[in-house]
C-alpha atoms as an extended CHARMM CRD file, in Angstrom:
* protein
*
       180  EXT
         1         1  MET       CA             16.9320000000      -14.9990000000        3.5080000000  PROA      1               0.0000000000
         2         2  GLY       CA             19.1740000000      -12.6160000000        1.5780000000  PROA      2               0.0000000000
         3         3  VAL       CA             18.4910000000       -8.9090000000        1.1570000000  PROA      3               0.0000000000
         4         4  LEU       CA             17.5480000000       -9.3730000000       -2.5030000000  PROA      4               0.0000000000
         5         5  ASP       CA             15.0870000000      -12.1660000000       -1.6380000000  PROA      5               0.0000000000
         6         6  LEU       CA             13.6160000000      -10.0320000000        1.1330000000  PROA      6               0.0000000000
         7         7  LEU       CA             13.2500000000       -7.0850000000       -1.2270000000  PROA      7               0.0000000000
         8         8  ILE       CA             11.4800000000       -9.2160000000       -3.8600000000  PROA      8               0.0000000000
         9         9  LEU       CA              9.1520000000      -10.6670000000       -1.1980000000  PROA      9               0.0000000000
        10        10  LEU       CA              8.4140000000       -7.2180000000        0.2210000000  PROA      10              0.0000000000
        11        11  ARG       CA              7.7000000000       -5.7310000000       -3.2030000000  PROA      11              0.0000000000
        12        12  ALA       CA              5.3770000000       -8.6470000000       -3.9830000000  PROA      12              0.0000000000
        13        13  LEU       CA              3.5660000000       -8.1370000000       -0.6630000000  PROA      13              0.0000000000
        14        14  LEU       CA              3.3120000000       -4.3810000000       -1.2020000000  PROA      14              0.0000000000
        15        15  THR       CA              1.8960000000       -5.0490000000       -4.6700000000  PROA      15              0.0000000000
        16        16  PHE       CA             -0.6440000000       -7.4820000000       -3.2330000000  PROA      16              0.0000000000
        17        17  ASN       CA             -1.5250000000       -5.0250000000       -0.4590000000  PROA      17              0.0000000000
        18        18  ALA       CA             -1.9930000000       -2.1750000000       -2.9290000000  PROA      18              0.0000000000
        19        19  THR       CA             -4.2530000000       -4.2050000000       -5.2220000000  PROA      19              0.0000000000
        20        20  SER       CA             -5.9730000000       -6.7400000000       -2.9550000000  PROA      20              0.0000000000
        21        21  LEU       CA             -8.9670000000       -4.6200000000       -2.0330000000  PROA      21              0.0000000000
        22        22  LEU       CA            -10.0270000000       -4.9650000000       -5.6760000000  PROA      22              0.0000000000
        23        23  LEU       CA            -10.4510000000       -8.6990000000       -4.9850000000  PROA      23              0.0000000000
        24        24  VAL       CA            -12.2540000000       -8.0500000000       -1.6920000000  PROA      24              0.0000000000
        25        25  ILE       CA            -14.7500000000       -5.6930000000       -3.3370000000  PROA      25              0.0000000000
        26        26  TYR       CA            -15.3620000000       -8.1740000000       -6.1720000000  PROA      26              0.0000000000
        27        27  PHE       CA            -16.0210000000      -11.0520000000       -3.7560000000  PROA      27              0.0000000000
        28        28  VAL       CA            -18.2460000000       -8.9740000000       -1.4860000000  PROA      28              0.0000000000
        29        29  LYS       CA            -20.1890000000       -7.8020000000       -4.5390000000  PROA      29              0.0000000000
        30        30  SER       CA            -20.6960000000      -11.4370000000       -5.5260000000  PROA      30              0.0000000000
        31        31  VAL       CA            -22.1980000000      -12.4720000000       -2.1710000000  PROA      31              0.0000000000
        32        32  SER       CA            -25.8780000000      -11.8570000000       -1.6040000000  PROA      32              0.0000000000
        33        33  PHE       CA            -26.8790000000      -10.3710000000        1.7280000000  PROA      33              0.0000000000
        34        34  ASP       CA            -30.6290000000      -10.5350000000        1.1100000000  PROA      34              0.0000000000
        35        35  ALA       CA            -32.7090000000      -12.0390000000        3.9030000000  PROA      35              0.0000000000
        36        36  ASP       CA            -34.2930000000      -14.4750000000        1.3950000000  PROA      36              0.0000000000
        37        37  SER       CA            -30.9680000000      -15.6690000000       -0.0070000000  PROA      37              0.0000000000
        38        38  PRO       CA            -29.1650000000      -18.5530000000        1.6580000000  PROA      38              0.0000000000
        39        39  ASN       CA            -25.7690000000      -17.1480000000        2.6120000000  PROA      39              0.0000000000
        40        40  PRO       CA            -23.9980000000      -19.4350000000        5.0710000000  PROA      40              0.0000000000
        41        41  TRP       CA            -21.1960000000      -16.9200000000        5.6140000000  PROA      41              0.0000000000
        42        42  GLY       CA            -23.3630000000      -13.9870000000        6.5980000000  PROA      42              0.0000000000
        43        43  TYR       CA            -21.3330000000      -10.8720000000        7.2280000000  PROA      43              0.0000000000
        44        44  ALA       CA            -18.2970000000      -12.8940000000        8.3620000000  PROA      44              0.0000000000
        45        45  LEU       CA            -17.1150000000      -13.2940000000        4.7630000000  PROA      45              0.0000000000
        46        46  PRO       CA            -16.4720000000       -9.5920000000        4.0460000000  PROA      46              0.0000000000
        47        47  VAL       CA            -14.7960000000       -9.1350000000        7.4290000000  PROA      47              0.0000000000
        48        48  SER       CA            -12.5600000000      -12.1730000000        6.9580000000  PROA      48              0.0000000000
        49        49  LEU       CA            -11.6680000000      -11.0910000000        3.4190000000  PROA      49              0.0000000000
        50        50  VAL       CA            -10.4560000000       -7.7040000000        4.6550000000  PROA      50              0.0000000000
        51        51  LEU       CA             -8.3450000000       -9.3780000000        7.3370000000  PROA      51              0.0000000000
        52        52  VAL       CA             -6.0570000000      -10.9840000000        4.7350000000  PROA      52              0.0000000000
        53        53  PRO       CA             -4.7870000000       -7.7270000000        3.1820000000  PROA      53              0.0000000000
        54        54  LEU       CA             -4.8270000000       -6.0490000000        6.5950000000  PROA      54              0.0000000000
        55        55  LEU       CA             -2.5470000000       -8.7010000000        8.0990000000  PROA      55              0.0000000000
        56        56  SER       CA             -0.4060000000       -8.7410000000        4.9610000000  PROA      56              0.0000000000
        57        57  THR       CA              0.0910000000       -4.9970000000        5.3460000000  PROA      57              0.0000000000
        58        58  GLY       CA              1.2950000000       -5.5650000000        8.9160000000  PROA      58              0.0000000000
        59        59  VAL       CA              3.7420000000       -8.2150000000        7.7040000000  PROA      59              0.0000000000
        60        60  SER       CA              5.0160000000       -5.7670000000        5.0680000000  PROA      60              0.0000000000
        61        61  VAL       CA              5.7440000000       -3.1550000000        7.7300000000  PROA      61              0.0000000000
        62        62  LYS       CA              7.6950000000       -5.7170000000        9.7700000000  PROA      62              0.0000000000
        63        63  LEU       CA              9.6590000000       -6.9240000000        6.7380000000  PROA      63              0.0000000000
        64        64  ALA       CA             10.4890000000       -3.3650000000        5.6850000000  PROA      64              0.0000000000
        65        65  GLY       CA             12.2910000000       -2.9130000000        8.9950000000  PROA      65              0.0000000000
        66        66  ARG       CA             14.8530000000       -5.4840000000        7.8160000000  PROA      66              0.0000000000
        67        67  LEU       CA             15.7960000000       -3.5230000000        4.6760000000  PROA      67              0.0000000000
        68        68  THR       CA             18.7530000000       -1.1980000000        4.4250000000  PROA      68              0.0000000000
        69        69  ALA       CA             18.0610000000        2.1840000000        5.9230000000  PROA      69              0.0000000000
        70        70  ASP       CA             18.7580000000        5.7100000000        4.7960000000  PROA      70              0.0000000000
        71        71  ASN       CA             18.1480000000        8.8430000000        6.8030000000  PROA      71              0.0000000000
        72        72  PHE       CA             16.7900000000       12.3270000000        6.2880000000  PROA      72              0.0000000000
        73        73  PRO       CA             18.4930000000       14.6560000000        8.7670000000  PROA      73              0.0000000000
        74        74  VAL       CA             16.9140000000       17.9150000000        9.8760000000  PROA      74              0.0000000000
        75        75  GLY       CA             17.2200000000       20.4270000000        7.0540000000  PROA      75              0.0000000000
        76        76  SER       CA             17.6630000000       17.8300000000        4.2980000000  PROA      76              0.0000000000
        77        77  VAL       CA             14.0270000000       17.9730000000        3.1450000000  PROA      77              0.0000000000
        78        78  THR       CA             13.1620000000       21.1070000000        1.1630000000  PROA      78              0.0000000000
        79        79  SER       CA              9.6130000000       20.2330000000        0.1400000000  PROA      79              0.0000000000
        80        80  LEU       CA              6.9120000000       18.2290000000        1.8970000000  PROA      80              0.0000000000
        81        81  SER       CA              3.3310000000       17.4890000000        0.8870000000  PROA      81              0.0000000000
        82        82  HSD       CA              0.7290000000       14.9480000000        1.9020000000  PROA      82              0.0000000000
        83        83  ALA       CA              0.3980000000       12.3530000000       -0.8360000000  PROA      83              0.0000000000
        84        84  SER       CA             -2.8670000000       10.7220000000        0.2940000000  PROA      84              0.0000000000
        85        85  ASN       CA             -4.9230000000       13.2470000000       -1.6360000000  PROA      85              0.0000000000
        86        86  VAL       CA             -2.9770000000       12.5020000000       -4.8160000000  PROA      86              0.0000000000
        87        87  PHE       CA             -3.2110000000        8.7110000000       -4.6800000000  PROA      87              0.0000000000
        88        88  LEU       CA             -6.6470000000        8.1780000000       -3.1680000000  PROA      88              0.0000000000
        89        89  PRO       CA             -8.6140000000        9.0570000000       -6.3360000000  PROA      89              0.0000000000
        90        90  SER       CA             -6.6000000000        6.5720000000       -8.3960000000  PROA      90              0.0000000000
        91        91  TYR       CA             -7.0220000000        3.9480000000       -5.7230000000  PROA      91              0.0000000000
        92        92  LEU       CA            -10.7780000000        4.4680000000       -5.7150000000  PROA      92              0.0000000000
        93        93  GLY       CA            -10.6620000000        3.5300000000       -9.3950000000  PROA      93              0.0000000000
        94        94  TYR       CA             -9.8750000000       -0.0290000000       -8.2480000000  PROA      94              0.0000000000
        95        95  PHE       CA            -13.2180000000       -0.1140000000       -6.4690000000  PROA      95              0.0000000000
        96        96  PHE       CA            -15.1000000000        0.9440000000       -9.5900000000  PROA      96              0.0000000000
        97        97  VAL       CA            -13.2320000000       -1.6410000000      -11.6480000000  PROA      97              0.0000000000
        98        98  ALA       CA            -14.0880000000       -4.3290000000       -9.0840000000  PROA      98              0.0000000000
        99        99  LEU       CA            -17.7480000000       -3.3730000000       -9.2110000000  PROA      99              0.0000000000
       100       100  SER       CA            -17.8520000000       -3.5280000000      -13.0050000000  PROA      100             0.0000000000
       101       101  VAL       CA            -15.9770000000       -6.8290000000      -13.5060000000  PROA      101             0.0000000000
       102       102  PRO       CA            -18.6180000000       -9.3110000000      -14.7030000000  PROA      102             0.0000000000
       103       103  ASN       CA            -16.9710000000      -12.7040000000      -14.0430000000  PROA      103             0.0000000000
       104       104  TRP       CA            -13.9810000000      -14.6660000000      -12.6800000000  PROA      104             0.0000000000
       105       105  PRO       CA            -11.9300000000      -14.8960000000      -15.8870000000  PROA      105             0.0000000000
       106       106  THR       CA            -12.1660000000      -11.1420000000      -16.3770000000  PROA      106             0.0000000000
       107       107  LEU       CA            -11.2690000000      -10.5660000000      -12.7140000000  PROA      107             0.0000000000
       108       108  ILE       CA             -8.1940000000      -12.7770000000      -12.9840000000  PROA      108             0.0000000000
       109       109  PHE       CA             -7.0660000000      -11.0360000000      -16.1810000000  PROA      109             0.0000000000
       110       110  VAL       CA             -7.6110000000       -7.5080000000      -14.8170000000  PROA      110             0.0000000000
       111       111  TYR       CA             -5.9950000000       -8.3290000000      -11.4760000000  PROA      111             0.0000000000
       112       112  ALA       CA             -2.9770000000       -9.9560000000      -13.1280000000  PROA      112             0.0000000000
       113       113  ILE       CA             -2.3480000000       -6.9590000000      -15.3910000000  PROA      113             0.0000000000
       114       114  LEU       CA             -2.8370000000       -4.4980000000      -12.5500000000  PROA      114             0.0000000000
       115       115  SER       CA             -0.4810000000       -6.4730000000      -10.3020000000  PROA      115             0.0000000000
       116       116  VAL       CA              2.2240000000       -6.7570000000      -12.9540000000  PROA      116             0.0000000000
       117       117  PHE       CA              2.1090000000       -3.0220000000      -13.6740000000  PROA      117             0.0000000000
       118       118  THR       CA              2.1640000000       -2.1670000000       -9.9650000000  PROA      118             0.0000000000
       119       119  TYR       CA              5.0640000000       -4.5350000000       -9.2380000000  PROA      119             0.0000000000
       120       120  PHE       CA              7.2580000000       -3.4970000000      -12.1280000000  PROA      120             0.0000000000
       121       121  SER       CA              6.5210000000        0.2260000000      -11.9790000000  PROA      121             0.0000000000
       122       122  GLN       CA              7.4920000000        0.2080000000       -8.2960000000  PROA      122             0.0000000000
       123       123  ALA       CA              5.9130000000        3.6120000000       -8.1820000000  PROA      123             0.0000000000
       124       124  LEU       CA              2.5480000000        3.0780000000       -6.5360000000  PROA      124             0.0000000000
       125       125  TYR       CA              2.7990000000        1.2660000000       -3.2350000000  PROA      125             0.0000000000
       126       126  PHE       CA             -0.0020000000        3.4080000000       -1.8850000000  PROA      126             0.0000000000
       127       127  ASN       CA             -2.2320000000        1.2520000000        0.2570000000  PROA      127             0.0000000000
       128       128  PRO       CA             -5.0650000000        2.7910000000        2.2600000000  PROA      128             0.0000000000
       129       129  LEU       CA             -4.7390000000       -0.0240000000        4.8060000000  PROA      129             0.0000000000
       130       130  PHE       CA             -1.5280000000        1.6640000000        5.9810000000  PROA      130             0.0000000000
       131       131  LEU       CA             -3.8400000000        4.3870000000        7.2860000000  PROA      131             0.0000000000
       132       132  LEU       CA             -5.3570000000        1.8750000000        9.7240000000  PROA      132             0.0000000000
       133       133  TYR       CA             -1.8490000000        1.2520000000       11.0740000000  PROA      133             0.0000000000
       134       134  GLY       CA             -1.4240000000        4.9930000000       11.6380000000  PROA      134             0.0000000000
       135       135  TYR       CA              0.8250000000        5.6990000000        8.6610000000  PROA      135             0.0000000000
       136       136  ARG       CA              0.7010000000        8.8160000000        6.5100000000  PROA      136             0.0000000000
       137       137  PHE       CA              1.9330000000        9.3130000000        2.9680000000  PROA      137             0.0000000000
       138       138  TYR       CA              4.2690000000       12.1150000000        2.0000000000  PROA      138             0.0000000000
       139       139  SER       CA              5.9080000000       13.3480000000       -1.1590000000  PROA      139             0.0000000000
       140       140  ILE       CA              9.2440000000       14.8610000000       -0.2660000000  PROA      140             0.0000000000
       141       141  ARG       CA             12.1070000000       16.5690000000       -2.0660000000  PROA      141             0.0000000000
       142       142  THR       CA             15.5840000000       16.6690000000       -0.5760000000  PROA      142             0.0000000000
       143       143  ILE       CA             18.3490000000       19.2300000000       -0.9460000000  PROA      143             0.0000000000
       144       144  ASP       CA             20.0130000000       16.7370000000       -3.3160000000  PROA      144             0.0000000000
       145       145  GLY       CA             16.9550000000       16.8810000000       -5.6070000000  PROA      145             0.0000000000
       146       146  LEU       CA             15.5810000000       13.4350000000       -4.7350000000  PROA      146             0.0000000000
       147       147  GLU       CA             11.7990000000       13.2570000000       -5.0430000000  PROA      147             0.0000000000
       148       148  ALA       CA             10.5210000000       10.4040000000       -2.9080000000  PROA      148             0.0000000000
       149       149  PHE       CA              7.3940000000        8.7740000000       -1.5260000000  PROA      149             0.0000000000
       150       150  LEU       CA              7.7230000000        8.4380000000        2.2460000000  PROA      150             0.0000000000
       151       151  ILE       CA              5.3970000000        6.2770000000        4.3310000000  PROA      151             0.0000000000
       152       152  SER       CA              5.6150000000        7.3640000000        7.9630000000  PROA      152             0.0000000000
       153       153  LYS       CA              3.6820000000        7.5690000000       11.2140000000  PROA      153             0.0000000000
       154       154  ALA       CA              5.0620000000       11.0440000000       11.8150000000  PROA      154             0.0000000000
       155       155  ASP       CA              2.7490000000       14.0130000000       11.4800000000  PROA      155             0.0000000000
       156       156  TRP       CA              4.8790000000       16.6590000000        9.8110000000  PROA      156             0.0000000000
       157       157  ARG       CA              3.5330000000       20.0270000000        8.7130000000  PROA      157             0.0000000000
       158       158  THR       CA              6.6700000000       21.6680000000        7.3060000000  PROA      158             0.0000000000
       159       159  PRO       CA              9.8770000000       20.4050000000        5.6940000000  PROA      159             0.0000000000
       160       160  ALA       CA             11.9070000000       21.8010000000        8.6010000000  PROA      160             0.0000000000
       161       161  GLN       CA             10.1840000000       19.3400000000       10.9850000000  PROA      161             0.0000000000
       162       162  VAL       CA             11.2530000000       16.2690000000        9.0340000000  PROA      162             0.0000000000
       163       163  TYR       CA             13.8090000000       14.1380000000       10.7960000000  PROA      163             0.0000000000
       164       164  VAL       CA             14.0400000000       10.4810000000        9.8410000000  PROA      164             0.0000000000
       165       165  LYS       CA             16.7300000000        8.3870000000       11.4560000000  PROA      165             0.0000000000
       166       166  PHE       CA             15.7610000000        5.1480000000        9.6820000000  PROA      166             0.0000000000
       167       167  ALA       CA             13.9590000000        5.2160000000        6.3410000000  PROA      167             0.0000000000
       168       168  HSD       CA             13.9140000000        1.7270000000        4.8820000000  PROA      168             0.0000000000
       169       169  ARG       CA             14.3990000000        1.8210000000        1.1150000000  PROA      169             0.0000000000
       170       170  VAL       CA             11.8090000000       -0.2160000000       -0.7970000000  PROA      170             0.0000000000
       171       171  ASN       CA             13.1130000000        1.1370000000       -4.0940000000  PROA      171             0.0000000000
       172       172  GLY       CA             14.9130000000        4.2490000000       -5.2970000000  PROA      172             0.0000000000
       173       173  PHE       CA             11.9220000000        6.4740000000       -4.5890000000  PROA      173             0.0000000000
       174       174  THR       CA              9.8720000000        4.7440000000       -1.8720000000  PROA      174             0.0000000000
       175       175  PHE       CA             10.7920000000        4.6550000000        1.8150000000  PROA      175             0.0000000000
       176       176  ILE       CA              9.0880000000        3.3390000000        4.9250000000  PROA      176             0.0000000000
       177       177  HSD       CA              9.9880000000        5.2890000000        8.0410000000  PROA      177             0.0000000000
       178       178  GLY       CA             11.2140000000        2.8350000000       10.6510000000  PROA      178             0.0000000000
       179       179  LYS       CA             11.4830000000        3.1340000000       14.3880000000  PROA      179             0.0000000000
       180       180  ALA       CA             14.1900000000        5.3720000000       15.8320000000  PROA      180             0.0000000000
């Protein structure tokens, strides 16, 4: 698999990961959990539905490690802020959309548009499932003026602490911090 093919696959997976919980919420909303209602799946359905995007997120992390890597040496980052607080409110909007979608055709239409915008904007690969893998989200600015979205397991408090030996480039502004 060439680098371009890998990048397209990774971006598609990241798009799916970032939007898939909308589908999970819709399906869970559609299943009745009343004691009087015959539900052969029980609570296994919601759990199994969450496993798909959770595993897909893990695959994305592994694939990202095969992309070209940049680095951020000590002193190269001039500004650092946690990005979770910025993206989480927009992401919660997906949940409200999922709860208000009335039927399958509308779900397919809304999901398709959302996925296309997410894929082509390449700006919002925020996925709260990364949090379960121990990742944090940072907005950084470098001495060269680059403003980037950095997904990392590191727990930095100040720009001076940032040292990234391998930051795998998903696009011009999104990096996943790889292993040293």
